[in-house]
Structures are given as C-alpha cells and as structure tokens.
mmCIF file of C-alpha atoms in Angstrom:
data_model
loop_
_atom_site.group_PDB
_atom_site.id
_atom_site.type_symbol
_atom_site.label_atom_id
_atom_site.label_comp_id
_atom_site.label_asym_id
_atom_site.label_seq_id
_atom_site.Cartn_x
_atom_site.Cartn_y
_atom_site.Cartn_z
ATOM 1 C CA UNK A 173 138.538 105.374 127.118
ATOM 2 C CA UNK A 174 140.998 102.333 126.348
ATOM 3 C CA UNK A 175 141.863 101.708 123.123
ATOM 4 C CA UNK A 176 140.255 97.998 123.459
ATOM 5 C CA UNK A 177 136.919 100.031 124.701
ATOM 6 C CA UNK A 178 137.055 102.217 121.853
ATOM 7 C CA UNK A 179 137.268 99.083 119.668
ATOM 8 C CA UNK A 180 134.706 97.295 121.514
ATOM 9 C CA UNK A 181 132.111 100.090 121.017
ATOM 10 C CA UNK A 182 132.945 100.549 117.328
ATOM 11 C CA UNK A 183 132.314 96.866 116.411
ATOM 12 C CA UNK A 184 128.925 97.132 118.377
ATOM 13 C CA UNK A 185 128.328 100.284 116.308
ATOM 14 C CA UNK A 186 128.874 98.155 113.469
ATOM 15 C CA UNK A 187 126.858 94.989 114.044
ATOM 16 C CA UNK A 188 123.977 97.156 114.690
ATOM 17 C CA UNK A 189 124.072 98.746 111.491
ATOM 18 C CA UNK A 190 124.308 95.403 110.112
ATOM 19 C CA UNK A 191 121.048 94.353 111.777
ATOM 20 C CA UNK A 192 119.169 97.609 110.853
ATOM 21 C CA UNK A 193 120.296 96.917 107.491
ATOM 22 C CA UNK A 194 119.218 93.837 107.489
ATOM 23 C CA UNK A 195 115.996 93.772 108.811
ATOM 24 C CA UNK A 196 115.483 97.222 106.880
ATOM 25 C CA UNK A 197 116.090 94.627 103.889
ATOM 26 C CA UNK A 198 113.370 92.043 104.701
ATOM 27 C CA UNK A 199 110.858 94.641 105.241
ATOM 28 C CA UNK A 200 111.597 96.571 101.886
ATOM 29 C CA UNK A 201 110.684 93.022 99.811
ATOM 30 C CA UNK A 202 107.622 92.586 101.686
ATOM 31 C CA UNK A 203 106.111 95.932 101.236
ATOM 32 C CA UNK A 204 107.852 96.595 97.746
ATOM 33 C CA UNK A 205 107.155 92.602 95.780
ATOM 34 C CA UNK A 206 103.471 93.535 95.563
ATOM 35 C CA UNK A 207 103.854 97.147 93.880
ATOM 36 C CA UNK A 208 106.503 95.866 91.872
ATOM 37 C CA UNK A 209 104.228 93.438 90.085
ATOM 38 C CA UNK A 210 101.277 96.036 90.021
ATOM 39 C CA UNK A 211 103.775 98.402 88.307
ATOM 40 C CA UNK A 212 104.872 95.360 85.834
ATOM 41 C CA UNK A 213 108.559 95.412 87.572
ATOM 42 C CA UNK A 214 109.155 91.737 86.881
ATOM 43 C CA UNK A 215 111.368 89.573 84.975
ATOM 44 C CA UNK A 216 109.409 87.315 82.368
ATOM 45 C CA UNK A 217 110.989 84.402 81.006
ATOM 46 C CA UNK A 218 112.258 84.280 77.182
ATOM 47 C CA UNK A 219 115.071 82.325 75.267
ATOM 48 C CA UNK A 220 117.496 83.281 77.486
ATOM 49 C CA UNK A 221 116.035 83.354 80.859
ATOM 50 C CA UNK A 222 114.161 79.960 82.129
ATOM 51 C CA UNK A 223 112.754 80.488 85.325
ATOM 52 C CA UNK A 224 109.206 80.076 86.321
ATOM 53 C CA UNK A 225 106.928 83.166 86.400
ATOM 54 C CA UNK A 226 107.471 86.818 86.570
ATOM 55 C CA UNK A 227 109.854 87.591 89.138
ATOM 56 C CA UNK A 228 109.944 91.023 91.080
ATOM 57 C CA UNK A 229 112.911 92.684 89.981
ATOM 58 C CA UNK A 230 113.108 94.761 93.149
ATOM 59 C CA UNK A 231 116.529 93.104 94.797
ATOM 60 C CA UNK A 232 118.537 95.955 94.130
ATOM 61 C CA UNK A 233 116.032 98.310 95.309
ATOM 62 C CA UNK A 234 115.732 96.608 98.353
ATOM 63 C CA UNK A 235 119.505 96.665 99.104
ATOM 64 C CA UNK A 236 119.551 100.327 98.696
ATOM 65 C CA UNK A 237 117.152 101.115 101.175
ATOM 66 C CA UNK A 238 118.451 98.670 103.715
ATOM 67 C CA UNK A 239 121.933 100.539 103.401
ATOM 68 C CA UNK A 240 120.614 103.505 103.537
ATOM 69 C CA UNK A 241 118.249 103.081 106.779
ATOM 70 C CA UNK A 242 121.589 101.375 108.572
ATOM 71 C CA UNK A 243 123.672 104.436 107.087
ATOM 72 C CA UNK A 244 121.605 107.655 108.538
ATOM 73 C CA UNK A 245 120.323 106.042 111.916
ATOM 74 C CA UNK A 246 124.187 104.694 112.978
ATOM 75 C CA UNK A 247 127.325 106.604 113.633
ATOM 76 C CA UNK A 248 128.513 108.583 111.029
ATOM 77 C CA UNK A 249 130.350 107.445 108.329
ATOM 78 C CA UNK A 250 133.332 109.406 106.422
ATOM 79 C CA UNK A 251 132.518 111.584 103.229
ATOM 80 C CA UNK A 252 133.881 109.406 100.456
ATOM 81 C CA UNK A 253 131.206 106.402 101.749
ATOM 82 C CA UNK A 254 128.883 109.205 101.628
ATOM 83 C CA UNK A 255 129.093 110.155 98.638
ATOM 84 C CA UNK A 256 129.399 106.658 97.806
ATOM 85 C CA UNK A 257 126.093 105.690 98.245
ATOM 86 C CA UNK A 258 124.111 108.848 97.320
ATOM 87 C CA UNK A 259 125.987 108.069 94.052
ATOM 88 C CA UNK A 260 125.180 104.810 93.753
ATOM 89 C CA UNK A 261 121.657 106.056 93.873
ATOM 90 C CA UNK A 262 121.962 107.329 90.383
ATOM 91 C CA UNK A 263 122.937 103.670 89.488
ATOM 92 C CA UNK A 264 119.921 102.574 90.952
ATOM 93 C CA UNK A 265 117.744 104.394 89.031
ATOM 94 C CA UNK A 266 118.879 103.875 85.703
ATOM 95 C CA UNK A 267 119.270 100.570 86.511
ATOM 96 C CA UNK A 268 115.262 100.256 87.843
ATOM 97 C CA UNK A 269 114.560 102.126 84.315
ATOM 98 C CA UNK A 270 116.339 100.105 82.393
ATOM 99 C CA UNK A 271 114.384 96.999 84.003
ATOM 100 C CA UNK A 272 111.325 98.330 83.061
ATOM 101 C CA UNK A 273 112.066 100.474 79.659
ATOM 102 C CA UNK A 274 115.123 98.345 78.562
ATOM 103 C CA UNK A 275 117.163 101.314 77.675
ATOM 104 C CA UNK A 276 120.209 101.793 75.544
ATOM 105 C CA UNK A 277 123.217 100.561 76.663
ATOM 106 C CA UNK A 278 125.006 103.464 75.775
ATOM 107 C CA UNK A 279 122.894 105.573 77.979
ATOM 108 C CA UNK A 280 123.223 102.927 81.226
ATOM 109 C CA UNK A 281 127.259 103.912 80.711
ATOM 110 C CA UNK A 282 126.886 107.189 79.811
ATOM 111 C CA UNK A 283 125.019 107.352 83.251
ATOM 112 C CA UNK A 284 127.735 105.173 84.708
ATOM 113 C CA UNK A 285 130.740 107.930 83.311
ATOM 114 C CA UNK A 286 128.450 110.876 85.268
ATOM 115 C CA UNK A 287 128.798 109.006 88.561
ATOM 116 C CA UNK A 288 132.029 108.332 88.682
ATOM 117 C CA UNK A 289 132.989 111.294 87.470
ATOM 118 C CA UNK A 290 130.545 112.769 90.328
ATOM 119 C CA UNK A 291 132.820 110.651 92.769
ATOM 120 C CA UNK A 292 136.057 111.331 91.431
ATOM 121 C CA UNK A 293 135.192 115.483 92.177
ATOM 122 C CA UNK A 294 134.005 114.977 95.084
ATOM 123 C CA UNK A 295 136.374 113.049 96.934
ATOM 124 C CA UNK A 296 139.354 113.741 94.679
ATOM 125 C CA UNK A 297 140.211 109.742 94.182
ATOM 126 C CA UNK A 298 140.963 107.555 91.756
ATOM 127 C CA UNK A 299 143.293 105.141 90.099
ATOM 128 C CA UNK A 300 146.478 107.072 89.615
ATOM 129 C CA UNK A 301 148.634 103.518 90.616
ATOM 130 C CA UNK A 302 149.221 100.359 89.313
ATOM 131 C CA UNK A 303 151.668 99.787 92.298
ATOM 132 C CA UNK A 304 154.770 98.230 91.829
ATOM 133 C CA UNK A 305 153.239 94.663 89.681
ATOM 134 C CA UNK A 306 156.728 93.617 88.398
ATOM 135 C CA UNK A 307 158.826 94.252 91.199
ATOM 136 C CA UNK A 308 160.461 97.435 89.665
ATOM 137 C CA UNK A 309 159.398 101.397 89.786
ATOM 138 C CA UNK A 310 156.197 102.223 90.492
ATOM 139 C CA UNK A 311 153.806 102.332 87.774
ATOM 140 C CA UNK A 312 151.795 105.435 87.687
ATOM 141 C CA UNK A 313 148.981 106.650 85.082
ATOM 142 C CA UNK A 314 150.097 110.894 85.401
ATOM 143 C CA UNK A 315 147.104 112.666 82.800
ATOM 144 C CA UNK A 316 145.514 108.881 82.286
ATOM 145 C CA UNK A 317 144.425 108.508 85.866
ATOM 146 C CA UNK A 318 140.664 109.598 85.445
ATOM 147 C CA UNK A 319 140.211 108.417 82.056
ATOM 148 C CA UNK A 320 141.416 104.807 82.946
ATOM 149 C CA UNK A 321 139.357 104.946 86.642
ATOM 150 C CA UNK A 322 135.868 105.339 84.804
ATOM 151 C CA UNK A 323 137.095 102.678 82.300
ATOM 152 C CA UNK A 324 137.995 100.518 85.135
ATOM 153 C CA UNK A 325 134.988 100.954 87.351
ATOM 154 C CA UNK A 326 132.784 100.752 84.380
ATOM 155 C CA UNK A 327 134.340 97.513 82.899
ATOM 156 C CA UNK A 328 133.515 95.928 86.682
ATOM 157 C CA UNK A 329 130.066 97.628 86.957
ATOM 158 C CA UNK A 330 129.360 95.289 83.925
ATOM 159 C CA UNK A 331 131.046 92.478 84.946
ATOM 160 C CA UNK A 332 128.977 92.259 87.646
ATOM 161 C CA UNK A 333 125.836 93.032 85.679
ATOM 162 C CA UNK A 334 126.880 90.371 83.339
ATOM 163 C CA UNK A 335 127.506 87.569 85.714
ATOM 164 C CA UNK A 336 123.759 88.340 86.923
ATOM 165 C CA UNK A 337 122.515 85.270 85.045
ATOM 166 C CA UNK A 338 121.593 82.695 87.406
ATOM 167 C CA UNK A 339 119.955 83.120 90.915
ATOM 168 C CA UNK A 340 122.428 84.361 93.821
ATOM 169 C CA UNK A 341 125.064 84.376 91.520
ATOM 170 C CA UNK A 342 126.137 88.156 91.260
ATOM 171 C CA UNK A 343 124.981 88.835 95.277
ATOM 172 C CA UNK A 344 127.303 85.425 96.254
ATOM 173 C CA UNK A 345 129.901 87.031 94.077
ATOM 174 C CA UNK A 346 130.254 90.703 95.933
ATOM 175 C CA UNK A 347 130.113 88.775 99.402
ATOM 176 C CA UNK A 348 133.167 86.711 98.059
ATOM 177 C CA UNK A 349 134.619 89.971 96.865
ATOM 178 C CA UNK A 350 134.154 91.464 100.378
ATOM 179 C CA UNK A 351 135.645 88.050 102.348
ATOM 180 C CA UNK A 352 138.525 88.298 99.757
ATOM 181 C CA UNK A 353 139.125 92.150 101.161
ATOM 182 C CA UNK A 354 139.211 91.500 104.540
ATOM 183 C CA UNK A 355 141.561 88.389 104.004
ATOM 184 C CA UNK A 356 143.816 90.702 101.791
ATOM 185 C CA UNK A 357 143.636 92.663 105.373
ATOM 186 C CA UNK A 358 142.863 95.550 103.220
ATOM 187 C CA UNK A 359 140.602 97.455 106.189
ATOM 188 C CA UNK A 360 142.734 96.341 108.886
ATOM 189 C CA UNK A 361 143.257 99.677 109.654
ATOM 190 C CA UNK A 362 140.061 101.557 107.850
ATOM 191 C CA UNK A 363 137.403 100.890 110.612
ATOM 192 C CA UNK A 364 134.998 102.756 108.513
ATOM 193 C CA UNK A 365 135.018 100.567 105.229
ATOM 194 C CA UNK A 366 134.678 97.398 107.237
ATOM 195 C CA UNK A 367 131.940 98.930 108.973
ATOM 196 C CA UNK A 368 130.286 99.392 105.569
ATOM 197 C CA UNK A 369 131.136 96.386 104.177
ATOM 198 C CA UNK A 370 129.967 94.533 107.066
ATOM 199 C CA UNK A 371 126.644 96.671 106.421
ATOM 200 C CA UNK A 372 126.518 95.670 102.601
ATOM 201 C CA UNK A 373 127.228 91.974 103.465
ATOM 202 C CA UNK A 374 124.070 92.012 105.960
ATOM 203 C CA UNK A 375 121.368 93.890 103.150
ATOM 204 C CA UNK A 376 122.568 91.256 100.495
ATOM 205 C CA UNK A 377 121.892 87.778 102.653
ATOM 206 C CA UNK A 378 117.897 88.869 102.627
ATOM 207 C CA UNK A 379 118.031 88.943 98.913
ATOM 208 C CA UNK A 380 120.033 85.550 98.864
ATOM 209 C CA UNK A 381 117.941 83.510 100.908
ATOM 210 C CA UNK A 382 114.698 84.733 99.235
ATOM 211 C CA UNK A 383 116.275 84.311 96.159
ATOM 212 C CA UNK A 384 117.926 80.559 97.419
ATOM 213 C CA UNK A 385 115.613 79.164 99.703
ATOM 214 C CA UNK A 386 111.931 80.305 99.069
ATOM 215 C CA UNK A 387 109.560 79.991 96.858
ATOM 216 C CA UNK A 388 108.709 83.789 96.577
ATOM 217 C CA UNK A 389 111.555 84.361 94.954
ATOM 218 C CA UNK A 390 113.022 88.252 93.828
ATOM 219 C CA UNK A 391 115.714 89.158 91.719
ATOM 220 C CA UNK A 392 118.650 91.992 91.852
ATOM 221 C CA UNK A 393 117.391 93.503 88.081
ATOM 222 C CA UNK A 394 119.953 95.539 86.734
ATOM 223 C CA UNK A 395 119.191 98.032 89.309
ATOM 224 C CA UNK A 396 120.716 95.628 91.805
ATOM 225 C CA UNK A 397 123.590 93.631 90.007
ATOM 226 C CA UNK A 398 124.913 97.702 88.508
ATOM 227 C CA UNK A 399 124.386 99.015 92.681
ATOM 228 C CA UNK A 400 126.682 95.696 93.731
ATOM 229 C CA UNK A 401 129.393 96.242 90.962
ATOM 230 C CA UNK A 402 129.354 100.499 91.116
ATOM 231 C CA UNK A 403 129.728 100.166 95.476
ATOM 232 C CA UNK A 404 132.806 97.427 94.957
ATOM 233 C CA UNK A 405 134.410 99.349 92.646
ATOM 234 C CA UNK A 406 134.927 102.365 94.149
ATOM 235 C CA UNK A 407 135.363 100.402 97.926
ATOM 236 C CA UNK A 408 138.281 98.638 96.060
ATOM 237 C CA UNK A 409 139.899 101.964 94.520
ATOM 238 C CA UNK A 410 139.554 104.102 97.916
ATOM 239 C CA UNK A 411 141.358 100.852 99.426
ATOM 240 C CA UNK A 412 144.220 100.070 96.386
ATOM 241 C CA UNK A 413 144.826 104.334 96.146
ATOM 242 C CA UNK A 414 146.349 106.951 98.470
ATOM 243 C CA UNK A 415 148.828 106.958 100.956
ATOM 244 C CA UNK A 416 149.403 104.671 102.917
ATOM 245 C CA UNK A 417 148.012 101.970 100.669
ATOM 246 C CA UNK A 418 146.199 99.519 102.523
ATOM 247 C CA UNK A 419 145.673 97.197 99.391
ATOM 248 C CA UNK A 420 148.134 96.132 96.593
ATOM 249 C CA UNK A 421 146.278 97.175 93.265
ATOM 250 C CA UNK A 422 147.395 93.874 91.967
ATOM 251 C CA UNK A 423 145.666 91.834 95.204
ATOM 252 C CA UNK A 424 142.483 93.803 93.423
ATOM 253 C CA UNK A 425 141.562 91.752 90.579
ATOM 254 C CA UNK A 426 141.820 88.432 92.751
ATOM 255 C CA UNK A 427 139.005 89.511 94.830
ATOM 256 C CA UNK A 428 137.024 89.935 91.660
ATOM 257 C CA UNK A 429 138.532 86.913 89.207
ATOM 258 C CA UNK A 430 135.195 85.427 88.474
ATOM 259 C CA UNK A 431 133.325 88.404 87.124
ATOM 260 C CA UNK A 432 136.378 89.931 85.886
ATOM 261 C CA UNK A 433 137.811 86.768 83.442
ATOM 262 C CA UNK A 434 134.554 85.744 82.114
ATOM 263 C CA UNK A 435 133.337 89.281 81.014
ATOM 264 C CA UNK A 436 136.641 90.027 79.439
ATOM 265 C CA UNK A 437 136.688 86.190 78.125
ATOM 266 C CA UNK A 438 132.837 86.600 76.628
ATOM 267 C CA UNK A 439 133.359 90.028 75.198
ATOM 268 C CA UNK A 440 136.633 88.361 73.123
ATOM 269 C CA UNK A 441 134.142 86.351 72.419
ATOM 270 C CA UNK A 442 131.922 87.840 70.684
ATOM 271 C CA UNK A 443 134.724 90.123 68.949
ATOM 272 C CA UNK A 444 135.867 86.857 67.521
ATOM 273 C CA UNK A 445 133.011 85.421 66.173
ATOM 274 C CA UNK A 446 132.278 89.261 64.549
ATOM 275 C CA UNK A 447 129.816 90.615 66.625
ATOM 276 C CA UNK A 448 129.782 93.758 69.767
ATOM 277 C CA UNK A 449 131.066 92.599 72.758
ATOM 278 C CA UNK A 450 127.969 93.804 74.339
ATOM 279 C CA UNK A 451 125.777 91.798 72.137
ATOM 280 C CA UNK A 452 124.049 89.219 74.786
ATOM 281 C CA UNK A 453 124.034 85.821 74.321
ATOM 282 C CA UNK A 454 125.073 82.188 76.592
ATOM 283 C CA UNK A 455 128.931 82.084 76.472
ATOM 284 C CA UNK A 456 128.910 83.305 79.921
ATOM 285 C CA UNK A 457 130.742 80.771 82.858
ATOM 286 C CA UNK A 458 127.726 79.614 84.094
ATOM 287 C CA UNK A 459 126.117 79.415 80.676
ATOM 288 C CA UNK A 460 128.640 76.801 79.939
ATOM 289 C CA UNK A 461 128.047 75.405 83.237
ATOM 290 C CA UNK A 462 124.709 74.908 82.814
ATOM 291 C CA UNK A 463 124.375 73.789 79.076
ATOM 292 C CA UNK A 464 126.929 71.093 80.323
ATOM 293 C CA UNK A 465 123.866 69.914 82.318
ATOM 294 C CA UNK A 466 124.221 71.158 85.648
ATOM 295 C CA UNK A 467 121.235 72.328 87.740
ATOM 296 C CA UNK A 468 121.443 76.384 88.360
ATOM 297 C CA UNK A 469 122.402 75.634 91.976
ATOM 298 C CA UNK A 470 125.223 73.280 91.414
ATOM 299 C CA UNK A 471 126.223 76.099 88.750
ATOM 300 C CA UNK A 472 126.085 78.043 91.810
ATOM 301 C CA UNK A 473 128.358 76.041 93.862
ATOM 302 C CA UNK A 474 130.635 75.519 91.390
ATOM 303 C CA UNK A 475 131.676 78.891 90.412
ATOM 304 C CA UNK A 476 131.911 79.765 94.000
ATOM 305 C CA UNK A 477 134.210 77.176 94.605
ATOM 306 C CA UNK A 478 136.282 78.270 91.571
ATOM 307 C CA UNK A 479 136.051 82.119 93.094
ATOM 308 C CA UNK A 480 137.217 81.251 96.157
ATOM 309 C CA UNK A 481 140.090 79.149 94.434
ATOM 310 C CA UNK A 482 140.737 81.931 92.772
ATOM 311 C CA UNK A 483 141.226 84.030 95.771
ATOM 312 C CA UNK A 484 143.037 81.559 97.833
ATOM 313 C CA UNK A 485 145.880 81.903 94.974
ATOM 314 C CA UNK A 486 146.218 84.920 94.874
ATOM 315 C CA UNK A 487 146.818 85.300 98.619
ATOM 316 C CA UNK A 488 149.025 82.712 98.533
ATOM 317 C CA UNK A 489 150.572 84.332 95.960
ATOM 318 C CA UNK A 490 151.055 87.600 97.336
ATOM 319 C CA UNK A 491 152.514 85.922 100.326
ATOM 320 C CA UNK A 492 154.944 83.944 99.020
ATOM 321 C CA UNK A 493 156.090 86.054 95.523
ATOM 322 C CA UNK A 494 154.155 89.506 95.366
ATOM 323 C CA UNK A 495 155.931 90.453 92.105
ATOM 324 C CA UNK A 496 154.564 87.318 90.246
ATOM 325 C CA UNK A 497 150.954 88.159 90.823
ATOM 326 C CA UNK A 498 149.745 90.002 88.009
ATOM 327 C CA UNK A 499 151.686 87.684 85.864
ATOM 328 C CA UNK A 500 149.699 84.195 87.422
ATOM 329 C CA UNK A 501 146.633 86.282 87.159
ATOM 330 C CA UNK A 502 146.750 86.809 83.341
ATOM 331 C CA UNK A 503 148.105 83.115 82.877
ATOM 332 C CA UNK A 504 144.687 82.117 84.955
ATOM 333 C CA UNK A 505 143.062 84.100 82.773
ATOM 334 C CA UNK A 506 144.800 82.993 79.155
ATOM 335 C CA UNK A 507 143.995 79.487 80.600
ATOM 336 C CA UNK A 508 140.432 79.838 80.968
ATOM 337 C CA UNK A 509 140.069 81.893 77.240
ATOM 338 C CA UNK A 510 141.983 78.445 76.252
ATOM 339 C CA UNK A 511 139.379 75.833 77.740
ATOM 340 C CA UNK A 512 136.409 78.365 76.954
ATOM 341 C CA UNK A 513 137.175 78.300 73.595
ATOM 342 C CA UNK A 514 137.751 74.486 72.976
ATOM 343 C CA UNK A 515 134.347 74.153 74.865
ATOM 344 C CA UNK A 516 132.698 76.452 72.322
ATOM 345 C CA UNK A 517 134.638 74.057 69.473
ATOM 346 C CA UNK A 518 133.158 71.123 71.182
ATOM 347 C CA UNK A 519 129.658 72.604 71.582
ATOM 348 C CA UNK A 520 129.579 73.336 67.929
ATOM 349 C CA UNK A 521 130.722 69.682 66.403
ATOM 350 C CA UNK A 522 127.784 68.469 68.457
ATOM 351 C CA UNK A 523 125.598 70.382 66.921
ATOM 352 C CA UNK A 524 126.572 69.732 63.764
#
C-alpha cells in the first residue's frame, strides 16, 4: 500500500472513532441525566454558583464513556494512551465522589499523586527536560524528574478544575489546548495522539452544546473538569519528552496560558491576603469578568479570545525568537498578576 493510502485509511480510522465517540457521548447524557438526579448527582446553587436548578453533574462521566466506546471498538491505540485512559479512570471516580461526598482536597491529590505515579511506571515517562528555554545548555531535572512531573501535572489537573466556573468554560479551554497542539505541529508525526485527540475533541462538543445551547443543561463536575486536565497533561508531557521531541517544553504552557496564569495568579492571591491557596472564593478570570457585569457567555467569549491571543503569541514567538519564549510568557503572566491586583484594589474602594 502507498504511503498516501496508508494515510488515507488512518484518517478514516480516525474520524470514525471520532463519531463513535461522539454519538457514544449523546447517548451516555440521555440514559445517565435521569439516574444522576435520582442518585442526587447534581449541582445546587449557593453563594458561589448562580445557575438555575440542580444540574446533572454527569459531563465528565459522559466523556469517559464516549472515549472509551471509540477507544476499544477502533484500531488499536499505543500503550502509553492506554494506560492513559484506564488511568484517568481513577480520576473519574474520585472526582464523581467528590461531587457527591465533597471530599478532602488532600485526598482528590493524594489520588491524583497515585495516578501519575501509576503512569510514570508504566510507561517510564515524564518530565526529565525543560529544553533549551534560554538559548544555552539544555536544562535537565536528573533525581527531580518524577517529583517535579506529579507537581506539574497536578498543578494543571487543578487549573483546569479551577477554571470550571462558568458553563463551557473548562471543555472550550482543553479544545483550545488541543488546536494550540496541532498548530505547535506537535503530532505531525505521532499519528496516534492526533487520533486521540481528535477522539477527545469529538466526546467534549456533546457536553458543550448541551451545556451552550439547550435548556437541559449538564455540567463536567469535578469528575469531568479533573478527567480534561489529568488526559492534557500527560498528552502534553508524552509530546514535550523523549527523543525526538516533537514539542518544545516551553511551546507547552502557551497551549494552556489561561488555566495556567489565573490559577497560579488566584492562589498568590489568596497567599497574599493570608489565607490557603486552595481556599475557594471569586478572584478567578472569569469571576472578575463577570462581577464587571458581563453575562456568563460573553465571559465565555472573552476569555477565549484572550486564550487564543495567548496562543497566537506564543507561536509567533517561537517562530520568530524561540529563546525569548519563556521569558514573554512570565512577563504575560507578571502583567496580568499586575492588572488583577489593581482590579481587586478597585473592587475594594467601591465597596467601601
């Protein structure tokens, strides 16, 4: 067979996991909304969250399965996607727990350490890189690798949990995330990952446009927004590790900017004002947004503008000056802790 053939078939392969995925999707929500509310698997509003009604929190259950349908009836995929997902599983759980116990947050990342450490033994990756960031030797972690891989995988886990505060917003996110790895042209020549990411893409637009468009609407829970966070994370380290590198770890942290600089700007924070950094509250980006008096779906649109700003500069910076990129990243970033705080300032003189 030509190589064009071959290519043809595998992008076939592909789509049709997509659709299975998919369609698996839709038909997990319809059969699972109703038990979820008999089983009391909902979202009520409080203080902190306005919406109308309890909501199914079944989003991220309903991604799972559709993944997993499209994963065992198409072709097969490698090991470390394997292992991947039936890890992720352990994400989901505690995640679906905590949605209807509200456990410890210390247990959710104690849970969080297991699986990556789970992943990390079984396919024998993780961050042991920084790449070259400056322009000079390479950067590498030696005995700090594994310790700094769980912090860094568990840091964006949360991120992503964190930024799950308005509808669509942490699903909109990982699609951005996923566009901003295939323009890095980080799977240009890993076949496999783009087939799964194509495959994640397709189980998260069911969830968005019941979320976005109907009435019957269904959120990720923490099951969902921890399963989005935990499967970038480790897509982005088996991409950004290894040899030959098909990512630049530095090209990493532009395809998750949003979640990345508001979590680490809301934790400071909190340490600031002299409470835990995982103390909830609404200093969040679209907190801001939305206290400014912005509807939640022109929050929406907003950030994803900004997110896709985001990643348009970095890709223009790794194009033009590569060595400058972690540098403009952390300048983005000291910018945004700037305005943040002045809009805090400003907040509280009104108040007064």
């Amino acid at each position: 067979m030509s190589g064009k053939g071959y290519i043809l078939i595998m992008m076939l392969e592909f789509w049709q996991a997509s659709l299975i995925a998919m369609f698996s999707v839709l038909f997990a929500i319809k059969i699972l909304r109703p038990i979820a509310i008999n089983i009391n698997l909902v979202d009520t509003p409080n203080d902190r969250k306005q919406h109308e009604g309890n909501v199914p929190l079944i989003g991220g259950l309903c991604i799972y399965f559709g993944m997993f349908i499209a994963m065992y009836i198409s072709r097969p995929f490698p090991d470390n996607l394997f292992y991947l997902l039936m890890t992720s599983s352990l994400i989901l759980v505690i995640g679906m727990l905590d949605d209807l116990k509200n456990l410890s947050i210390w247990l959710r990342i104690l849970v969080q350490i297991i699986s990556c450490l789970v992943i990390i033994i079984c396919t024998d990756i993780c961050i042991v890189s920084f790449g070259s960031p400056f322009g000079a030797n390479e950067i590498e972690l030696g005995q700090f690798a594994i310790p700094f891989t769980i912090f860094a995988v568990v840091g964006l886990v949360n991120a992503f949990n964190m930024s799950d505060g308005i509808d669509g917003l942490a699903g909109s996110l990982a699609l951005v995330t996923v566009i901003g790895i295939i323009l890095f042209g980080a799977v240009k020549e890993k076949a496999s990952i783009l087939g799964f990411l194509l495959m994640f893409s397709a189980a998260i637009l069911p969830y968005l446009y019941i979320n976005l468009v109907t009435s019957k609407k269904i959120f990720l829970g923490d099951a969902g927004s921890l399963l989005i966070g935990f499967i970038l994370a480790w897509i982005l380290v088996f991409l950004s590790q290894g040899e030959p590198r098909s990512m630049v770890p530095t090209s990493v942290l532009w395809c998750v900017a949003v979640p990345v600089i508001d979590t680490f700007t809301v934790c400071l924070h909190r340490i600031c004002s002299g409470g835990s950094p995982l103390t909830a509250d609404r200093q969040h980006f679209h907190h801001l947004l939305l206290d400014t008096g912005y509807s939640s779906k022109k929050t929406l649109l907003i950030i994803l503008v900004c997110a896709f700003c985001l990643l348009a500069l970095g890709l223009l910076v790794q194009q033009v000056y590569p060595t400058a990129s972690l540098s403009i990243f952390i300048l983005t970033t000291l910018a945004y802790i700037g305005w943040s705080f002045v809009k805090k300032n400003s907040s509280k003189h009104k108040n007064l």
